[in-house]
CSV table of C-alpha atoms and ligand atoms in Angstrom, one decimal:
chain,number,residue,atom,x,y,z
A,1,MET,CA,-2.6,-23.2,15.9
A,2,THR,CA,-3.0,-26.8,17.1
A,3,GLU,CA,-2.8,-28.0,20.7
A,4,THR,CA,0.4,-29.3,21.7
A,5,THR,CA,0.9,-32.5,23.6
A,6,GLN,CA,2.5,-32.8,26.8
A,7,ALA,CA,6.3,-33.3,26.3
A,8,PRO,CA,7.9,-36.0,28.6
A,9,ILE,CA,9.6,-35.1,31.7
A,10,GLU,CA,13.0,-36.4,32.0
A,11,PRO,CA,14.3,-37.8,35.3
A,12,SER,CA,16.5,-34.6,35.7
A,13,GLY,CA,13.3,-32.5,35.4
A,14,ALA,CA,14.2,-31.0,32.2
A,15,VAL,CA,11.4,-30.7,29.9
A,16,GLN,CA,12.2,-32.3,26.3
A,17,LEU,CA,10.1,-31.7,23.4
A,18,ASP,CA,9.2,-34.2,20.4
A,19,PRO,CA,12.2,-34.7,18.3
A,20,VAL,CA,10.4,-33.1,15.3
A,21,LEU,CA,10.2,-29.8,17.1
A,22,ASP,CA,14.0,-30.4,17.9
A,23,ALA,CA,15.0,-30.5,14.5
A,24,MET,CA,13.5,-27.1,13.7
A,25,VAL,CA,15.9,-24.7,12.7
A,26,GLU,CA,13.6,-22.1,14.5
A,27,SER,CA,13.5,-21.7,18.3
A,28,MET,CA,10.0,-22.8,19.8
A,29,ILE,CA,9.1,-21.7,22.8
A,30,VAL,CA,6.0,-22.3,25.0
A,31,ILE,CA,5.2,-19.8,27.5
A,32,ASP,CA,2.2,-19.8,30.2
A,33,GLU,CA,-0.2,-16.9,30.7
A,34,GLN,CA,2.3,-15.0,33.1
A,35,GLY,CA,4.9,-15.2,30.3
A,36,LEU,CA,7.1,-17.9,32.1
A,37,ILE,CA,8.9,-20.5,29.7
A,38,GLU,CA,7.6,-24.0,30.1
A,39,ARG,CA,9.1,-25.5,27.1
A,40,ILE,CA,11.7,-25.1,24.6
A,41,ASN,CA,13.1,-27.0,21.6
A,42,LYS,CA,17.0,-27.4,20.9
A,43,ALA,CA,17.1,-24.6,18.5
A,44,THR,CA,16.2,-22.3,21.4
A,45,THR,CA,19.3,-23.5,23.6
A,46,ASP,CA,21.5,-23.3,20.6
A,47,MET,CA,20.2,-19.7,19.6
A,48,PHE,CA,20.5,-18.2,23.1
A,49,GLY,CA,23.2,-20.3,24.7
A,50,TYR,CA,21.3,-21.4,27.7
A,51,THR,CA,20.4,-24.8,28.9
A,52,THR,CA,17.1,-26.0,29.0
A,53,GLU,CA,17.3,-26.0,32.9
A,54,GLU,CA,18.0,-22.1,32.9
A,55,LEU,CA,15.4,-21.3,30.7
A,56,VAL,CA,12.4,-23.1,32.1
A,57,GLY,CA,10.5,-21.1,34.3
A,58,GLN,CA,12.1,-18.0,33.3
A,59,SER,CA,10.3,-15.0,32.1
A,60,ILE,CA,10.4,-14.8,28.2
A,61,GLY,CA,11.8,-11.5,28.5
A,62,LEU,CA,15.1,-13.0,29.7
A,63,LEU,CA,15.7,-13.5,26.1
A,64,MET,CA,15.0,-10.1,25.0
A,65,THR,CA,16.7,-6.6,25.5
A,66,GLY,CA,15.7,-3.0,25.3
A,67,PRO,CA,12.0,-2.3,25.4
A,68,ASP,CA,11.2,-5.6,24.0
A,69,LYS,CA,12.3,-7.2,27.5
A,70,SER,CA,9.3,-6.0,29.4
A,71,HIS,CA,6.8,-5.6,26.5
A,72,HIS,CA,6.0,-9.1,25.8
A,73,VAL,CA,4.9,-9.5,29.5
A,74,ASP,CA,3.0,-6.5,29.3
A,75,TYR,CA,1.4,-7.7,26.2
A,76,LEU,CA,0.4,-11.0,27.7
A,77,GLU,CA,-0.9,-9.3,30.7
A,78,ARG,CA,-3.0,-6.7,28.8
A,79,TYR,CA,-4.3,-9.7,26.8
A,80,ARG,CA,-5.5,-11.4,29.9
A,81,LYS,CA,-7.1,-8.6,31.1
A,82,THR,CA,-8.6,-6.9,27.8
A,83,GLY,CA,-8.5,-9.7,25.3
A,84,LYS,CA,-6.9,-7.0,22.9
A,85,LYS,CA,-4.2,-8.8,20.9
A,86,ARG,CA,-1.0,-6.8,20.5
A,87,ILE,CA,1.4,-9.5,19.2
A,88,ILE,CA,-0.8,-12.4,19.4
A,89,GLY,CA,-1.1,-14.0,16.0
A,90,LYS,CA,1.1,-11.8,14.3
A,91,GLY,CA,4.9,-11.4,13.7
A,92,ARG,CA,7.1,-8.9,14.9
A,93,GLU,CA,10.9,-8.0,15.1
A,94,VAL,CA,12.5,-7.8,18.2
A,95,GLN,CA,16.2,-7.3,19.7
A,96,ALA,CA,17.0,-10.5,21.1
A,97,GLN,CA,19.8,-11.3,23.6
A,98,ARG,CA,21.9,-14.4,24.3
A,99,LYS,CA,23.1,-15.4,27.5
A,100,ASP,CA,26.5,-14.1,27.0
A,101,GLY,CA,24.9,-10.5,26.3
A,102,THR,CA,25.2,-10.4,22.5
A,103,LYS,CA,22.4,-9.0,20.7
A,104,PHE,CA,20.9,-10.2,17.5
A,105,PRO,CA,17.6,-9.0,15.3
A,106,ALA,CA,14.9,-11.7,15.5
A,107,ASP,CA,11.5,-12.3,14.3
A,108,ILE,CA,8.9,-13.6,16.8
A,109,ALA,CA,5.7,-14.7,16.0
A,110,VAL,CA,3.4,-15.8,18.9
A,111,GLY,CA,0.3,-18.1,18.6
A,112,GLU,CA,-2.2,-18.9,21.3
A,113,VAL,CA,-3.2,-22.4,22.4
A,114,ARG,CA,-6.0,-23.2,24.3
A,115,SER,CA,-6.6,-26.7,26.1
A,116,GLY,CA,-9.8,-26.3,28.1
A,117,LYS,CA,-9.3,-23.5,30.5
A,118,LEU,CA,-5.5,-23.4,29.9
A,119,ILE,CA,-4.1,-20.8,27.8
A,120,ARG,CA,-0.6,-21.3,26.6
A,121,PHE,CA,1.5,-19.2,24.0
A,122,VAL,CA,3.8,-20.7,21.6
A,123,GLY,CA,6.7,-18.3,20.2
A,124,LEU,CA,8.4,-19.1,17.1
A,125,ILE,CA,11.7,-17.3,17.1
A,126,ARG,CA,13.9,-16.7,13.9
A,127,ASP,CA,17.4,-15.3,14.0
A,128,LEU,CA,17.5,-12.4,11.4
A,129,THR,CA,21.2,-11.8,11.6
A,130,GLU,CA,21.9,-13.5,8.4
A,131,HIS,CA,18.8,-12.0,6.6
A,132,ARG,CA,20.1,-8.5,7.6
A,133,GLN,CA,23.6,-9.2,6.4
A,134,VAL,CA,22.3,-10.3,2.8
A,135,GLU,CA,19.7,-7.2,3.1
A,136,GLU,CA,22.8,-4.9,4.0
A,137,GLN,CA,25.0,-6.2,1.3
A,138,ALA,CA,22.3,-5.9,-1.2
A,139,LEU,CA,22.0,-2.2,-0.2
A,140,ARG,CA,25.7,-1.7,-0.3
A,141,GLN,CA,25.8,-3.1,-3.8
A,142,ARG,CA,23.0,-0.9,-4.8
A,143,GLU,CA,25.1,2.3,-3.5
A,144,GLU,CA,28.0,1.1,-5.3
A,145,MET,CA,26.1,0.7,-8.4
A,146,VAL,CA,24.7,4.3,-8.3
A,147,ASN,CA,28.2,5.5,-7.4
A,148,VAL,CA,29.6,3.7,-10.4
A,149,SER,CA,26.9,5.2,-12.6
A,150,ARG,CA,27.4,8.6,-11.3
A,151,LEU,CA,30.9,8.4,-12.1
A,152,SER,CA,30.7,7.0,-15.5
A,153,MET,CA,28.2,10.1,-16.3
A,154,MET,CA,31.1,12.6,-14.8
A,155,GLY,CA,33.4,10.7,-17.0
A,156,GLU,CA,31.2,10.9,-20.1
A,157,MET,CA,30.5,14.4,-19.5
A,158,ALA,CA,34.3,15.3,-19.6
A,159,ALA,CA,34.7,13.1,-22.5
A,160,ALA,CA,31.5,15.1,-24.1
A,161,MET,CA,33.1,18.7,-23.0
A,162,ALA,CA,36.3,17.5,-24.6
A,163,HIS,CA,34.4,16.8,-28.0
A,164,GLU,CA,32.5,20.1,-27.9
A,165,LEU,CA,35.5,22.1,-27.1
A,166,ASN,CA,37.5,20.2,-29.8
A,167,GLN,CA,35.4,22.1,-32.5
A,168,PRO,CA,35.9,25.8,-31.5
A,169,LEU,CA,39.7,25.2,-30.4
A,170,THR,CA,40.3,23.7,-33.9
A,171,ALA,CA,38.7,26.7,-35.6
A,172,ILE,CA,40.7,29.1,-33.4
A,173,ALA,CA,44.1,27.3,-34.3
A,174,ASN,CA,43.0,27.5,-37.9
A,175,TYR,CA,42.3,31.2,-37.9
A,176,ALA,CA,45.3,32.1,-36.0
A,177,ALA,CA,47.6,30.2,-38.5
A,178,ALA,CA,46.0,31.7,-41.2
A,179,SER,CA,46.2,35.3,-39.8
A,180,ILE,CA,50.0,34.4,-39.1
A,181,ARG,CA,50.5,33.2,-42.8
A,182,LEU,CA,49.0,36.3,-43.9
A,183,LEU,CA,51.0,38.7,-41.8
A,184,LYS,CA,54.0,36.9,-43.2
A,185,GLN,CA,53.0,37.2,-46.7
A,186,ASN,CA,53.3,41.0,-46.0
A,187,LYS,CA,50.5,41.8,-48.2
A,188,ASP,CA,47.7,44.1,-47.6
A,189,SER,CA,45.6,41.6,-46.2
A,190,HIS,CA,44.1,43.8,-43.3
A,191,GLU,CA,40.4,43.1,-44.0
A,192,ASP,CA,41.2,39.2,-43.9
A,193,ILE,CA,43.2,39.1,-40.8
A,194,LEU,CA,40.3,41.3,-39.1
A,195,GLY,CA,38.0,38.7,-40.2
A,196,ALA,CA,40.0,35.7,-38.7
A,197,LEU,CA,40.3,37.5,-35.3
A,198,GLU,CA,36.7,38.1,-35.2
A,199,GLU,CA,36.1,34.4,-35.7
A,200,ILE,CA,38.7,33.9,-33.1
A,201,VAL,CA,36.8,35.9,-30.9
A,202,SER,CA,33.4,34.2,-31.5
A,203,GLN,CA,35.0,30.8,-31.3
A,204,THR,CA,36.5,31.6,-28.0
A,205,HIS,CA,33.1,32.8,-27.0
A,206,ARG,CA,31.6,29.2,-28.1
A,207,ALA,CA,34.2,27.5,-26.0
A,208,GLY,CA,33.7,29.6,-23.1
A,209,GLU,CA,29.8,28.9,-23.3
A,210,VAL,CA,30.4,25.2,-23.5
A,211,ILE,CA,32.6,25.5,-20.2
A,212,ARG,CA,30.2,27.6,-18.6
A,213,ARG,CA,27.2,25.1,-19.6
A,214,THR,CA,29.2,22.2,-18.3
A,215,ARG,CA,30.1,23.8,-15.2
A,216,ASN,CA,26.3,24.6,-14.4
A,217,PHE,CA,25.5,21.1,-15.3
A,218,THR,CA,27.8,19.7,-12.8
A,219,LYS,CA,27.3,22.3,-10.2
A,220,SER,CA,23.5,21.9,-10.4
A,221,GLY,CA,24.3,18.2,-9.9
A,222,GLU,CA,20.9,16.6,-8.5
A,223,ALA,CA,19.0,19.9,-8.4
A,224,ILE,CA,15.5,19.2,-9.6
A,225,ASN,CA,13.5,22.2,-10.8
A,226,GLU,CA,10.1,21.5,-9.4
A,227,GLY,CA,7.1,22.5,-11.6
A,228,THR,CA,9.2,23.9,-14.6
A,229,SER,CA,7.9,24.5,-18.0
A,230,LEU,CA,9.5,22.4,-20.9
A,231,LYS,CA,8.8,25.5,-23.3
A,232,LYS,CA,10.8,27.7,-20.9
A,233,ILE,CA,13.7,25.4,-20.4
A,234,ALA,CA,13.9,25.0,-24.4
A,235,ALA,CA,13.6,28.7,-25.1
A,236,GLN,CA,16.7,29.4,-22.9
A,237,ILE,CA,18.9,27.2,-25.4
A,238,ARG,CA,17.1,28.3,-28.3
A,239,SER,CA,19.6,30.9,-29.4
A,240,LEU,CA,22.4,28.6,-28.8
A,241,ALA,CA,20.7,26.2,-31.2
A,242,GLU,CA,20.4,28.8,-33.7
A,243,LEU,CA,24.0,29.7,-33.8
A,244,ASP,CA,24.7,26.0,-34.8
A,245,THR,CA,22.0,25.8,-37.4
A,246,LYS,CA,22.5,29.1,-39.2
A,247,ALA,CA,26.4,28.5,-39.2
A,248,ASN,CA,25.5,25.4,-41.3
A,249,ASN,CA,22.7,26.9,-43.3
A,250,ILE,CA,19.9,25.1,-41.7
A,251,ARG,CA,16.5,26.3,-41.0
A,252,LEU,CA,15.2,25.7,-37.3
A,253,ASN,CA,11.5,25.2,-36.9
A,254,TRP,CA,10.5,25.7,-33.2
A,255,ASN,CA,7.1,24.5,-32.1
A,256,ILE,CA,6.9,23.8,-28.4
A,257,LEU,CA,3.3,24.1,-27.2
A,258,ASP,CA,2.3,26.7,-24.7
A,259,ASP,CA,0.0,24.7,-22.5
A,260,LEU,CA,2.2,21.7,-21.8
A,261,PRO,CA,1.7,20.4,-18.0
A,262,PRO,CA,4.6,21.3,-15.7
A,263,ILE,CA,7.4,18.9,-15.1
A,264,ASN,CA,10.0,18.2,-12.7
A,265,VAL,CA,13.4,18.1,-14.2
A,266,ASN,CA,17.0,19.1,-13.9
A,267,SER,CA,16.9,21.7,-16.5
A,268,VAL,CA,20.4,22.1,-17.4
A,269,GLN,CA,20.4,18.3,-18.0
A,270,ILE,CA,17.4,18.4,-20.3
A,271,GLN,CA,18.7,21.4,-22.2
A,272,GLN,CA,21.9,19.3,-22.8
A,273,VAL,CA,19.8,16.5,-24.1
A,274,ILE,CA,18.0,19.0,-26.6
A,275,LEU,CA,21.3,20.8,-27.7
A,276,ASN,CA,22.9,17.2,-28.2
A,277,LEU,CA,20.1,16.1,-30.2
A,278,ILE,CA,20.1,19.2,-32.5
A,279,ARG,CA,23.9,18.9,-32.9
A,280,ASN,CA,23.6,15.4,-34.2
A,281,ALA,CA,20.9,16.6,-36.4
A,282,VAL,CA,23.1,19.3,-37.7
A,283,ASP,CA,25.9,16.8,-38.3
A,284,ALA,CA,23.6,14.4,-40.2
A,285,MET,CA,22.4,17.1,-42.8
A,286,GLN,CA,26.2,17.9,-44.1
A,287,ASP,CA,25.3,16.5,-47.4
A,288,THR,CA,21.6,17.5,-47.5
A,289,PRO,CA,21.0,20.0,-50.6
A,290,PRO,CA,20.7,23.5,-48.9
A,291,ASP,CA,16.8,23.8,-49.7
A,292,LYS,CA,16.1,20.8,-47.6
A,293,ARG,CA,18.0,21.7,-44.7
A,294,ILE,CA,15.3,21.9,-42.0
A,295,ILE,CA,15.4,20.8,-38.2
A,296,THR,CA,12.0,20.7,-36.6
A,297,VAL,CA,11.7,20.8,-32.8
A,298,ARG,CA,8.5,19.9,-31.7
A,299,ALA,CA,7.0,19.2,-28.2
A,300,LYS,CA,3.4,18.0,-27.3
A,301,LEU,CA,1.5,15.8,-24.8
A,302,THR,CA,1.7,12.4,-26.0
A,303,ALA,CA,-0.3,10.7,-23.1
A,304,PRO,CA,-2.2,12.0,-20.1
A,305,GLN,CA,1.0,12.2,-18.1
A,306,GLN,CA,3.8,12.2,-20.6
A,307,ILE,CA,5.4,15.0,-22.9
A,308,ARG,CA,7.3,14.0,-25.8
A,309,LEU,CA,10.0,16.2,-27.6
A,310,GLU,CA,11.3,15.4,-30.9
A,311,VAL,CA,14.1,16.6,-33.2
A,312,ARG,CA,13.5,15.9,-36.8
A,313,ASP,CA,16.2,16.1,-39.3
A,314,GLU,CA,16.3,15.8,-43.1
A,315,GLY,CA,19.7,14.0,-42.9
A,316,SER,CA,21.4,10.9,-43.5
A,317,GLY,CA,18.9,8.9,-41.2
A,318,VAL,CA,20.3,5.8,-39.2
A,319,SER,CA,21.6,2.7,-41.1
A,320,GLU,CA,20.2,-0.6,-40.1
A,321,ASN,CA,23.6,-1.4,-39.2
A,322,ALA,CA,24.2,1.6,-36.9
A,323,ALA,CA,20.9,1.7,-35.4
A,324,LYS,CA,21.6,-1.1,-32.8
A,325,ASP,CA,24.7,0.6,-31.7
A,326,ILE,CA,24.1,4.3,-31.7
A,327,PHE,CA,23.3,4.4,-27.8
A,328,ASN,CA,26.4,2.5,-27.0
A,329,THR,CA,29.2,4.6,-25.7
A,330,PHE,CA,32.0,5.2,-28.1
A,331,PHE,CA,29.9,4.3,-31.1
A,332,THR,CA,30.3,7.0,-33.7
A,333,THR,CA,30.3,6.9,-37.6
A,334,LYS,CA,31.9,10.6,-37.4
A,335,THR,CA,35.7,10.9,-38.0
A,336,THR,CA,35.6,13.5,-35.3
A,337,GLY,CA,33.1,11.9,-33.0
A,338,MET,CA,33.5,10.5,-29.5
A,339,GLY,CA,30.4,8.4,-29.5
A,340,MET,CA,29.3,9.9,-26.1
A,341,GLY,CA,26.3,12.1,-26.6
A,342,LEU,CA,23.6,9.7,-27.1
A,343,ALA,CA,24.8,7.6,-24.4
A,344,ILE,CA,24.7,10.6,-21.9
A,345,CYS,CA,21.4,11.7,-23.2
A,346,ARG,CA,19.8,8.3,-22.6
A,347,THR,CA,21.3,8.2,-19.0
A,348,ILE,CA,19.8,11.6,-18.4
A,349,VAL,CA,16.2,10.9,-19.7
A,350,ARG,CA,16.2,7.6,-17.8
A,351,THR,CA,17.0,9.2,-14.6
A,352,HIS,CA,14.1,11.6,-15.3
A,353,GLY,CA,11.9,8.6,-15.8
A,354,GLY,CA,11.3,8.7,-19.4
A,355,GLU,CA,12.9,7.2,-22.6
A,356,LEU,CA,15.0,8.2,-25.4
A,357,GLY,CA,14.5,6.8,-28.9
A,358,PHE,CA,14.5,7.4,-32.7
A,359,HIS,CA,12.9,6.4,-36.0
A,360,ASN,CA,13.9,7.1,-39.6
A,361,ASN,CA,11.4,9.2,-41.2
A,362,ASN,CA,10.5,6.9,-43.7
A,363,ARG,CA,10.4,3.0,-42.5
A,364,TYR,CA,11.8,2.0,-45.7
A,365,THR,CA,14.6,4.2,-46.3
A,366,SER,CA,17.2,5.9,-44.0
A,367,SER,CA,17.6,8.7,-46.8
A,368,GLU,CA,14.8,10.8,-45.6
A,369,GLY,CA,16.3,11.6,-42.4
A,370,ALA,CA,15.6,10.6,-38.8
A,371,THR,CA,13.7,11.7,-35.8
A,372,PHE,CA,15.2,11.6,-32.4
A,373,PHE,CA,12.7,11.9,-29.4
A,374,PHE,CA,12.7,11.6,-25.7
A,375,THR,CA,9.5,11.7,-23.3
A,376,ILE,CA,9.2,13.3,-19.9
A,377,PRO,CA,6.8,12.2,-17.1
A,378,THR,CA,4.8,15.3,-16.2
A,379,GLN,CA,4.6,16.4,-12.9
A,380,VAL,CA,1.6,14.4,-11.3
A,381,ASN,CA,3.2,11.4,-12.8
A,382,ARG,CA,6.4,11.3,-10.5
B,401,LIG,P1,28.8,11.3,-31.8
B,401,LIG,O1,28.1,12.5,-32.3
B,401,LIG,O2,30.1,11.7,-31.2
B,401,LIG,O3,29.1,10.4,-33.0
B,401,LIG,P2,26.6,10.2,-30.6
B,401,LIG,O4,26.3,9.5,-29.5
B,401,LIG,O5,26.0,11.6,-30.3
B,401,LIG,O6,28.1,10.6,-30.7
B,401,LIG,O7,26.0,9.5,-31.7
B,401,LIG,C1,26.4,8.4,-32.1
B,401,LIG,C2,26.1,8.0,-33.6
B,401,LIG,O8,24.7,8.1,-33.9
B,401,LIG,C3,26.4,9.1,-34.7
B,401,LIG,O9,27.9,8.9,-34.8
B,401,LIG,C4,25.6,8.7,-35.8
B,401,LIG,O10,25.9,7.9,-36.6
B,401,LIG,C5,24.4,8.3,-35.1
B,401,LIG,N1,23.4,9.4,-35.2
B,401,LIG,C6,23.2,10.3,-33.9
B,401,LIG,N2,22.1,11.2,-34.4
B,401,LIG,C7,21.8,11.0,-35.7
B,401,LIG,C8,21.0,11.6,-36.5
B,401,LIG,N3,20.1,12.7,-36.3
B,401,LIG,N4,21.0,11.0,-37.8
B,401,LIG,C9,21.8,10.1,-38.2
B,401,LIG,N5,22.3,9.4,-37.5
B,401,LIG,C10,22.6,9.9,-36.1
């Protein structure tokens, strides 16, 4: 900091600073070694509500409140005695106080000015009220965004549950209608009715399972399972996936390596993603010849700190047209689809710090099916 020049003293005794300093928006205060105010600029009187006369000769502590009131004088004294700089040359945030007692956050930077044997300190004080308001507003906005995304996630989940329940409920209604028809026909259809009733029981279990899974999902909320294994998480839903694939004459290959590093994830959510990708693969293979109906679930370490799980099918593949939209909510090419699955999966994977993507198995044609994959950072990476 450069030496300040002596400001002219007005007949009233009030000390006036250079008009350039008076034009500053920051308050500038020159104090002596004892912390007594020698000079101020106009921004200081505006900021604190005191007149120049009321401030000159007073301790700098007058402009602060709480512990800061005495600290600055203490700092200066310590500096005089020990030469140790606590705030000199650095910026610091303080609670400032106006003449009317109102408080406000301020940033104070103190510099030292030596002129011969004389030491002076120059403090620059910036009112942080507006800055703080902007920060608080940004924080509120972020919180709102998180809330909205959580709400939309819940909405997506409710829609997904409706979607998943639709299938077993339709099946139950069909089997029940068939049983009624058979009973009305009064023929000996004991076997058929029994078969239909058994289907109703199994479809009811399926519906119950959807509800149970969804309930777990919402219940576990943010719960993260620390240091868990992807192999274990996936194994817990393998039989559920097999139910789906068997019913559609699909062979399910399961190849998740044993020695994958641990991950920190919400297990239920990751299971939801895997199941969803498998269900989509099943749907995509409706027109695939029976001998080619294979889904392969594979997981491996693809980078030192990243696991990748893939679900490969031999289905319809993703057309160029569909490719740009499939992650959008409500985009579906299925007559009974809701277009929620992939949007939810992507949200889940991203909240885990990973990415969800896909590619057609053959670069040039969609006819050889598609591979959907997601990545998850391993424990050390989070
Ligand atoms: P939904 O299954 O209700 O249609 P999704 O969000 O899960 O909703 O999928 C959106 C669309 O993405 C599907 O309708 C389909 O066109 C496409 N898609 C998803 N998975 C596959 C896949 N394995 N192969 C081909 N297309 C797929």
